[in-house]
PDB file of C-alpha atoms and ligand atoms in Angstrom:
ATOM      1  CA  MET A  20       0.000   0.000   0.000  1.00 76.00           C
ATOM      2  CA  PRO A  21       1.367   3.455  -0.825  1.00 84.00           C
ATOM      3  CA  LEU A  22       2.213   6.103   1.730  1.00 93.00           C
ATOM      4  CA  SER A  23      -0.737   8.171   0.472  1.00 91.00           C
ATOM      5  CA  ASN A  24      -3.066   5.695   2.227  1.00 94.00           C
ATOM      6  CA  CYS A  25      -1.717   6.958   5.555  1.00 97.00           C
ATOM      7  CA  ARG A  26      -3.079  10.256   6.768  1.00 97.00           C
ATOM      8  CA  ARG A  27      -3.714  12.577   9.644  1.00 98.00           C
ATOM      9  CA  ILE A  28      -7.260  12.243  11.025  1.00 98.00           C
ATOM     10  CA  ASP A  29      -8.693  15.073  13.093  1.00 98.00           C
ATOM     11  CA  LEU A  30     -10.968  13.864  15.876  1.00 98.00           C
ATOM     12  CA  PRO A  31     -14.021  15.465  17.494  1.00 98.00           C
ATOM     13  CA  LYS A  32     -13.115  17.874  20.287  1.00 98.00           C
ATOM     14  CA  ILE A  33     -15.720  18.869  22.881  1.00 98.00           C
ATOM     15  CA  SER A  34     -14.480  21.944  24.730  1.00 97.00           C
ATOM     16  CA  ASP A  35     -15.953  23.809  27.675  1.00 97.00           C
ATOM     17  CA  GLN A  36     -14.695  25.560  30.809  1.00 97.00           C
ATOM     18  CA  ARG A  37     -13.869  22.165  32.328  1.00 98.00           C
ATOM     19  CA  GLY A  38     -11.455  21.231  29.576  1.00 97.00           C
ATOM     20  CA  ASN A  39     -11.442  19.229  26.373  1.00 98.00           C
ATOM     21  CA  LEU A  40     -12.849  15.816  25.551  1.00 98.00           C
ATOM     22  CA  THR A  41     -11.934  13.824  22.434  1.00 98.00           C
ATOM     23  CA  PHE A  42     -13.236  10.420  21.398  1.00 98.00           C
ATOM     24  CA  VAL A  43     -12.532   7.800  18.750  1.00 98.00           C
ATOM     25  CA  GLU A  44     -15.096   5.306  17.457  1.00 98.00           C
ATOM     26  CA  GLY A  45     -13.842   2.329  15.466  1.00 98.00           C
ATOM     27  CA  ASP A  46     -15.169   2.210  11.876  1.00 98.00           C
ATOM     28  CA  VAL A  47     -16.456   5.777  12.291  1.00 98.00           C
ATOM     29  CA  HIS A  48     -13.488   8.077  12.864  1.00 97.00           C
ATOM     30  CA  ILE A  49     -10.879   5.488  11.918  1.00 98.00           C
ATOM     31  CA  PRO A  50     -11.184   2.918   9.102  1.00 98.00           C
ATOM     32  CA  PHE A  51     -11.058  -0.233  11.259  1.00 98.00           C
ATOM     33  CA  SER A  52     -12.458  -1.647  14.480  1.00 98.00           C
ATOM     34  CA  VAL A  53     -10.145  -1.683  17.468  1.00 98.00           C
ATOM     35  CA  LYS A  54      -9.031  -4.982  19.032  1.00 98.00           C
ATOM     36  CA  ARG A  55      -6.036  -3.709  20.994  1.00 98.00           C
ATOM     37  CA  VAL A  56      -4.670  -0.527  22.527  1.00 98.00           C
ATOM     38  CA  TYR A  57      -1.085  -0.069  23.699  1.00 98.00           C
ATOM     39  CA  TYR A  58       0.967   2.937  24.712  1.00 98.00           C
ATOM     40  CA  LEU A  59       4.567   4.035  25.002  1.00 98.00           C
ATOM     41  CA  TYR A  60       5.556   6.160  27.995  1.00 98.00           C
ATOM     42  CA  ASP A  61       8.618   6.942  30.129  1.00 98.00           C
ATOM     43  CA  VAL A  62      10.607   6.934  26.868  1.00 97.00           C
ATOM     44  CA  PRO A  63      14.195   8.019  27.689  1.00 95.00           C
ATOM     45  CA  GLY A  64      15.488  11.076  25.803  1.00 86.00           C
ATOM     46  CA  GLY A  65      17.211  10.120  22.559  1.00 90.00           C
ATOM     47  CA  SER A  66      15.388   6.788  22.280  1.00 95.00           C
ATOM     48  CA  ASP A  67      13.799   5.617  19.087  1.00 96.00           C
ATOM     49  CA  ARG A  68      11.104   2.997  18.607  1.00 97.00           C
ATOM     50  CA  GLY A  69       9.444   1.133  15.795  1.00 96.00           C
ATOM     51  CA  ALA A  70      11.710   0.346  12.814  1.00 97.00           C
ATOM     52  CA  HIS A  71       9.401  -2.324  11.499  1.00 98.00           C
ATOM     53  CA  ALA A  72       6.296  -2.869   9.383  1.00 98.00           C
ATOM     54  CA  HIS A  73       3.152  -4.930   9.874  1.00 98.00           C
ATOM     55  CA  LYS A  74       1.784  -7.205   7.170  1.00 98.00           C
ATOM     56  CA  ASN A  75      -1.917  -6.917   7.963  1.00 98.00           C
ATOM     57  CA  LEU A  76      -2.298  -4.563  10.908  1.00 98.00           C
ATOM     58  CA  HIS A  77      -4.103  -1.220  10.708  1.00 98.00           C
ATOM     59  CA  GLN A  78      -3.091   1.274  13.388  1.00 98.00           C
ATOM     60  CA  PHE A  79      -4.025   4.721  14.588  1.00 98.00           C
ATOM     61  CA  MET A  80      -1.448   6.638  16.607  1.00 98.00           C
ATOM     62  CA  ILE A  81      -2.189   9.565  18.936  1.00 98.00           C
ATOM     63  CA  CYS A  82       0.180  11.669  21.003  1.00 98.00           C
ATOM     64  CA  MET A  83      -1.590  11.855  24.379  1.00 98.00           C
ATOM     65  CA  SER A  84       1.025  14.089  26.003  1.00 98.00           C
ATOM     66  CA  GLY A  85       4.306  15.762  25.050  1.00 97.00           C
ATOM     67  CA  SER A  86       5.461  15.256  21.475  1.00 98.00           C
ATOM     68  CA  PHE A  87       7.330  12.917  19.154  1.00 98.00           C
ATOM     69  CA  ASP A  88       7.891  12.352  15.433  1.00 98.00           C
ATOM     70  CA  LEU A  89       6.525   9.507  13.350  1.00 98.00           C
ATOM     71  CA  LEU A  90       8.405   8.679  10.163  1.00 98.00           C
ATOM     72  CA  LEU A  91       6.533   6.584   7.589  1.00 98.00           C
ATOM     73  CA  ASN A  92       8.247   4.997   4.584  1.00 97.00           C
ATOM     74  CA  ASP A  93       6.669   2.784   1.907  1.00 96.00           C
ATOM     75  CA  GLY A  94      10.008   1.808   0.357  1.00 95.00           C
ATOM     76  CA  THR A  95       9.802   4.661  -2.151  1.00 94.00           C
ATOM     77  CA  LYS A  96       8.563   7.735  -0.323  1.00 95.00           C
ATOM     78  CA  GLU A  97       9.019   8.981   3.207  1.00 97.00           C
ATOM     79  CA  GLN A  98       6.923  11.370   5.306  1.00 97.00           C
ATOM     80  CA  ARG A  99       7.609  12.756   8.769  1.00 98.00           C
ATOM     81  CA  PHE A 100       4.692  13.680  11.040  1.00 98.00           C
ATOM     82  CA  HIS A 101       5.170  15.740  14.193  1.00 98.00           C
ATOM     83  CA  LEU A 102       2.596  14.691  16.785  1.00 98.00           C
ATOM     84  CA  ASN A 103       1.973  17.074  19.659  1.00 98.00           C
ATOM     85  CA  ARG A 104      -1.807  17.263  20.265  1.00 98.00           C
ATOM     86  CA  SER A 105      -4.325  14.632  21.362  1.00 98.00           C
ATOM     87  CA  TYR A 106      -7.191  15.756  19.073  1.00 98.00           C
ATOM     88  CA  TYR A 107      -5.669  14.162  15.985  1.00 98.00           C
ATOM     89  CA  GLY A 108      -3.799  11.031  15.070  1.00 98.00           C
ATOM     90  CA  ILE A 109      -2.126   9.302  12.155  1.00 98.00           C
ATOM     91  CA  TYR A 110      -3.724   6.337  10.429  1.00 98.00           C
ATOM     92  CA  ILE A 111      -1.043   3.786   9.463  1.00 98.00           C
ATOM     93  CA  CYS A 112      -2.129   1.252   6.838  1.00 98.00           C
ATOM     94  CA  PRO A 113      -0.641  -2.276   6.586  1.00 98.00           C
ATOM     95  CA  MET A 114       2.821  -2.770   5.048  1.00 97.00           C
ATOM     96  CA  MET A 115       4.151   0.632   6.096  1.00 98.00           C
ATOM     97  CA  TRP A 116       7.610   0.957   7.639  1.00 98.00           C
ATOM     98  CA  ARG A 117       7.465   3.186  10.727  1.00 98.00           C
ATOM     99  CA  TYR A 118      10.057   4.772  12.964  1.00 98.00           C
ATOM    100  CA  LEU A 119       9.490   6.983  16.007  1.00 98.00           C
ATOM    101  CA  ASP A 120      11.982   9.488  17.398  1.00 98.00           C
ATOM    102  CA  ASN A 121      12.341  12.972  18.925  1.00 97.00           C
ATOM    103  CA  PHE A 122      10.359  12.021  22.038  1.00 98.00           C
ATOM    104  CA  SER A 123       9.935  14.934  24.431  1.00 97.00           C
ATOM    105  CA  SER A 124      10.089  14.288  28.145  1.00 95.00           C
ATOM    106  CA  GLY A 125       6.714  13.039  29.350  1.00 96.00           C
ATOM    107  CA  ALA A 126       5.633  11.976  25.850  1.00 97.00           C
ATOM    108  CA  VAL A 127       2.880   9.367  25.694  1.00 98.00           C
ATOM    109  CA  CYS A 128       2.142   7.600  22.401  1.00 98.00           C
ATOM    110  CA  MET A 129      -1.122   5.666  22.275  1.00 98.00           C
ATOM    111  CA  VAL A 130      -1.803   3.217  19.457  1.00 98.00           C
ATOM    112  CA  MET A 131      -5.108   1.621  18.501  1.00 98.00           C
ATOM    113  CA  ALA A 132      -4.689  -1.570  16.506  1.00 98.00           C
ATOM    114  CA  SER A 133      -7.014  -3.683  14.373  1.00 98.00           C
ATOM    115  CA  GLU A 134      -5.673  -7.038  15.654  1.00 98.00           C
ATOM    116  CA  ARG A 135      -4.288  -8.630  18.778  1.00 98.00           C
ATOM    117  CA  TYR A 136      -0.512  -8.845  19.177  1.00 98.00           C
ATOM    118  CA  ASP A 137       1.075 -11.289  16.727  1.00 98.00           C
ATOM    119  CA  GLU A 138       4.846 -11.377  16.259  1.00 98.00           C
ATOM    120  CA  ASP A 139       4.342 -13.175  12.911  1.00 98.00           C
ATOM    121  CA  ASP A 140       2.680 -10.025  11.564  1.00 98.00           C
ATOM    122  CA  TYR A 141       5.933  -8.033  11.959  1.00 98.00           C
ATOM    123  CA  ILE A 142       8.592  -7.398   9.318  1.00 98.00           C
ATOM    124  CA  ARG A 143      11.592  -6.219  11.342  1.00 98.00           C
ATOM    125  CA  ASP A 144      14.234  -6.326   8.606  1.00 98.00           C
ATOM    126  CA  TRP A 145      14.489  -3.336   6.234  1.00 97.00           C
ATOM    127  CA  GLY A 146      15.850  -5.454   3.364  1.00 97.00           C
ATOM    128  CA  GLU A 147      13.037  -7.956   3.758  1.00 97.00           C
ATOM    129  CA  TYR A 148      10.543  -5.092   3.805  1.00 97.00           C
ATOM    130  CA  CYS A 149      11.938  -3.543   0.599  1.00 97.00           C
ATOM    131  CA  ALA A 150      11.807  -6.920  -1.126  1.00 97.00           C
ATOM    132  CA  ALA A 151       8.203  -7.437   0.017  1.00 96.00           C
ATOM    133  CA  VAL A 152       7.056  -4.073  -1.379  1.00 95.00           C
ATOM    134  CA  GLY A 153       9.131  -4.411  -4.554  1.00 92.00           C
ATOM    135  CA  ALA A 154      11.421  -1.518  -3.658  1.00 88.00           C
ATOM    136  CA  VAL A 155      14.767  -3.298  -4.024  1.00 71.00           C
TER     137      VAL A 155
HETATM  138  P1  LIG B 218       7.485  -3.469  19.491  1.00 54.27           P
HETATM  139  O1  LIG B 218       6.213  -3.474  18.706  1.00 54.27           O
HETATM  140  O2  LIG B 218       8.719  -3.972  18.794  1.00 54.27           O
HETATM  141  O3  LIG B 218       7.771  -1.988  20.051  1.00 54.27           O
HETATM  142  P2  LIG B 218       8.075  -0.608  19.309  1.00 54.27           P
HETATM  143  O4  LIG B 218       7.547  -0.691  17.911  1.00 54.27           O
HETATM  144  O5  LIG B 218       7.393   0.418  20.120  1.00 54.27           O
HETATM  145  O6  LIG B 218       9.539  -0.350  19.327  1.00 54.27           O
HETATM  146  O7  LIG B 218       7.247  -4.265  20.836  1.00 54.27           O
HETATM  147  C1  LIG B 218       8.203  -4.293  21.874  1.00 54.27           C
HETATM  148  C2  LIG B 218       7.997  -5.567  22.683  1.00 54.27           C
HETATM  149  O8  LIG B 218       6.693  -5.577  23.272  1.00 54.27           O
HETATM  150  C3  LIG B 218       8.096  -6.831  21.841  1.00 54.27           C
HETATM  151  O9  LIG B 218       8.806  -7.791  22.614  1.00 54.27           O
HETATM  152  C4  LIG B 218       6.673  -7.287  21.669  1.00 54.27           C
HETATM  153  C5  LIG B 218       5.972  -6.740  22.892  1.00 54.27           C
HETATM  154  N1  LIG B 218       4.551  -6.368  22.624  1.00 54.27           N
HETATM  155  C6  LIG B 218       3.535  -7.160  23.128  1.00 54.27           C
HETATM  156  O10 LIG B 218       3.755  -8.180  23.792  1.00 54.27           O
HETATM  157  N2  LIG B 218       2.230  -6.778  22.875  1.00 54.27           N
HETATM  158  C7  LIG B 218       1.933  -5.681  22.149  1.00 54.27           C
HETATM  159  O11 LIG B 218       0.725  -5.362  21.936  1.00 54.27           O
HETATM  160  C8  LIG B 218       3.003  -4.875  21.606  1.00 54.27           C
HETATM  161  C9  LIG B 218       2.729  -3.657  20.784  1.00 54.27           C
HETATM  162  C10 LIG B 218       4.296  -5.261  21.873  1.00 54.27           C
END
Protein backbone atom coordinates (compact mmCIF):
# COMPACT_ATOMS: atom_id res chain seq x y z
CA MET A 1 0.00 0.00 0.00
CA PRO A 2 1.37 3.45 -0.83
CA LEU A 3 2.21 6.10 1.73
CA SER A 4 -0.74 8.17 0.47
CA ASN A 5 -3.07 5.69 2.23
CA CYS A 6 -1.72 6.96 5.55
CA ARG A 7 -3.08 10.26 6.77
CA ARG A 8 -3.71 12.58 9.64
CA ILE A 9 -7.26 12.24 11.02
CA ASP A 10 -8.69 15.07 13.09
CA LEU A 11 -10.97 13.86 15.88
CA PRO A 12 -14.02 15.46 17.49
CA LYS A 13 -13.12 17.87 20.29
CA ILE A 14 -15.72 18.87 22.88
CA SER A 15 -14.48 21.94 24.73
CA ASP A 16 -15.95 23.81 27.67
CA GLN A 17 -14.69 25.56 30.81
CA ARG A 18 -13.87 22.16 32.33
CA GLY A 19 -11.46 21.23 29.58
CA ASN A 20 -11.44 19.23 26.37
CA LEU A 21 -12.85 15.82 25.55
CA THR A 22 -11.93 13.82 22.43
CA PHE A 23 -13.24 10.42 21.40
CA VAL A 24 -12.53 7.80 18.75
CA GLU A 25 -15.10 5.31 17.46
CA GLY A 26 -13.84 2.33 15.47
CA ASP A 27 -15.17 2.21 11.88
CA VAL A 28 -16.46 5.78 12.29
CA HIS A 29 -13.49 8.08 12.86
CA ILE A 30 -10.88 5.49 11.92
CA PRO A 31 -11.18 2.92 9.10
CA PHE A 32 -11.06 -0.23 11.26
CA SER A 33 -12.46 -1.65 14.48
CA VAL A 34 -10.14 -1.68 17.47
CA LYS A 35 -9.03 -4.98 19.03
CA ARG A 36 -6.04 -3.71 20.99
CA VAL A 37 -4.67 -0.53 22.53
CA TYR A 38 -1.09 -0.07 23.70
CA TYR A 39 0.97 2.94 24.71
CA LEU A 40 4.57 4.03 25.00
CA TYR A 41 5.56 6.16 28.00
CA ASP A 42 8.62 6.94 30.13
CA VAL A 43 10.61 6.93 26.87
CA PRO A 44 14.20 8.02 27.69
CA GLY A 45 15.49 11.08 25.80
CA GLY A 46 17.21 10.12 22.56
CA SER A 47 15.39 6.79 22.28
CA ASP A 48 13.80 5.62 19.09
CA ARG A 49 11.10 3.00 18.61
CA GLY A 50 9.44 1.13 15.80
CA ALA A 51 11.71 0.35 12.81
CA HIS A 52 9.40 -2.32 11.50
CA ALA A 53 6.30 -2.87 9.38
CA HIS A 54 3.15 -4.93 9.87
CA LYS A 55 1.78 -7.20 7.17
CA ASN A 56 -1.92 -6.92 7.96
CA LEU A 57 -2.30 -4.56 10.91
CA HIS A 58 -4.10 -1.22 10.71
CA GLN A 59 -3.09 1.27 13.39
CA PHE A 60 -4.02 4.72 14.59
CA MET A 61 -1.45 6.64 16.61
CA ILE A 62 -2.19 9.56 18.94
CA CYS A 63 0.18 11.67 21.00
CA MET A 64 -1.59 11.85 24.38
CA SER A 65 1.03 14.09 26.00
CA GLY A 66 4.31 15.76 25.05
CA SER A 67 5.46 15.26 21.48
CA PHE A 68 7.33 12.92 19.15
CA ASP A 69 7.89 12.35 15.43
CA LEU A 70 6.53 9.51 13.35
CA LEU A 71 8.41 8.68 10.16
CA LEU A 72 6.53 6.58 7.59
CA ASN A 73 8.25 5.00 4.58
CA ASP A 74 6.67 2.78 1.91
CA GLY A 75 10.01 1.81 0.36
CA THR A 76 9.80 4.66 -2.15
CA LYS A 77 8.56 7.74 -0.32
CA GLU A 78 9.02 8.98 3.21
CA GLN A 79 6.92 11.37 5.31
CA ARG A 80 7.61 12.76 8.77
CA PHE A 81 4.69 13.68 11.04
CA HIS A 82 5.17 15.74 14.19
CA LEU A 83 2.60 14.69 16.79
CA ASN A 84 1.97 17.07 19.66
CA ARG A 85 -1.81 17.26 20.26
CA SER A 86 -4.32 14.63 21.36
CA TYR A 87 -7.19 15.76 19.07
CA TYR A 88 -5.67 14.16 15.99
CA GLY A 89 -3.80 11.03 15.07
CA ILE A 90 -2.13 9.30 12.15
CA TYR A 91 -3.72 6.34 10.43
CA ILE A 92 -1.04 3.79 9.46
CA CYS A 93 -2.13 1.25 6.84
CA PRO A 94 -0.64 -2.28 6.59
CA MET A 95 2.82 -2.77 5.05
CA MET A 96 4.15 0.63 6.10
CA TRP A 97 7.61 0.96 7.64
CA ARG A 98 7.47 3.19 10.73
CA TYR A 99 10.06 4.77 12.96
CA LEU A 100 9.49 6.98 16.01
CA ASP A 101 11.98 9.49 17.40
CA ASN A 102 12.34 12.97 18.93
CA PHE A 103 10.36 12.02 22.04
CA SER A 104 9.93 14.93 24.43
CA SER A 105 10.09 14.29 28.15
CA GLY A 106 6.71 13.04 29.35
CA ALA A 107 5.63 11.98 25.85
CA VAL A 108 2.88 9.37 25.69
CA CYS A 109 2.14 7.60 22.40
CA MET A 110 -1.12 5.67 22.27
CA VAL A 111 -1.80 3.22 19.46
CA MET A 112 -5.11 1.62 18.50
CA ALA A 113 -4.69 -1.57 16.51
CA SER A 114 -7.01 -3.68 14.37
CA GLU A 115 -5.67 -7.04 15.65
CA ARG A 116 -4.29 -8.63 18.78
CA TYR A 117 -0.51 -8.84 19.18
CA ASP A 118 1.07 -11.29 16.73
CA GLU A 119 4.85 -11.38 16.26
CA ASP A 120 4.34 -13.18 12.91
CA ASP A 121 2.68 -10.02 11.56
CA TYR A 122 5.93 -8.03 11.96
CA ILE A 123 8.59 -7.40 9.32
CA ARG A 124 11.59 -6.22 11.34
CA ASP A 125 14.23 -6.33 8.61
CA TRP A 126 14.49 -3.34 6.23
CA GLY A 127 15.85 -5.45 3.36
CA GLU A 128 13.04 -7.96 3.76
CA TYR A 129 10.54 -5.09 3.81
CA CYS A 130 11.94 -3.54 0.60
CA ALA A 131 11.81 -6.92 -1.13
CA ALA A 132 8.20 -7.44 0.02
CA VAL A 133 7.06 -4.07 -1.38
CA GLY A 134 9.13 -4.41 -4.55
CA ALA A 135 11.42 -1.52 -3.66
CA VAL A 136 14.77 -3.30 -4.02
P1 LIG B 1 7.49 -3.47 19.49
O1 LIG B 1 6.21 -3.47 18.71
O2 LIG B 1 8.72 -3.97 18.79
O3 LIG B 1 7.77 -1.99 20.05
P2 LIG B 1 8.08 -0.61 19.31
O4 LIG B 1 7.55 -0.69 17.91
O5 LIG B 1 7.39 0.42 20.12
O6 LIG B 1 9.54 -0.35 19.33
O7 LIG B 1 7.25 -4.27 20.84
C1 LIG B 1 8.20 -4.29 21.87
C2 LIG B 1 8.00 -5.57 22.68
O8 LIG B 1 6.69 -5.58 23.27
C3 LIG B 1 8.10 -6.83 21.84
O9 LIG B 1 8.81 -7.79 22.61
C4 LIG B 1 6.67 -7.29 21.67
C5 LIG B 1 5.97 -6.74 22.89
N1 LIG B 1 4.55 -6.37 22.62
C6 LIG B 1 3.54 -7.16 23.13
O10 LIG B 1 3.76 -8.18 23.79
N2 LIG B 1 2.23 -6.78 22.87
C7 LIG B 1 1.93 -5.68 22.15
O11 LIG B 1 0.72 -5.36 21.94
C8 LIG B 1 3.00 -4.87 21.61
C9 LIG B 1 2.73 -3.66 20.78
C10 LIG B 1 4.30 -5.26 21.87
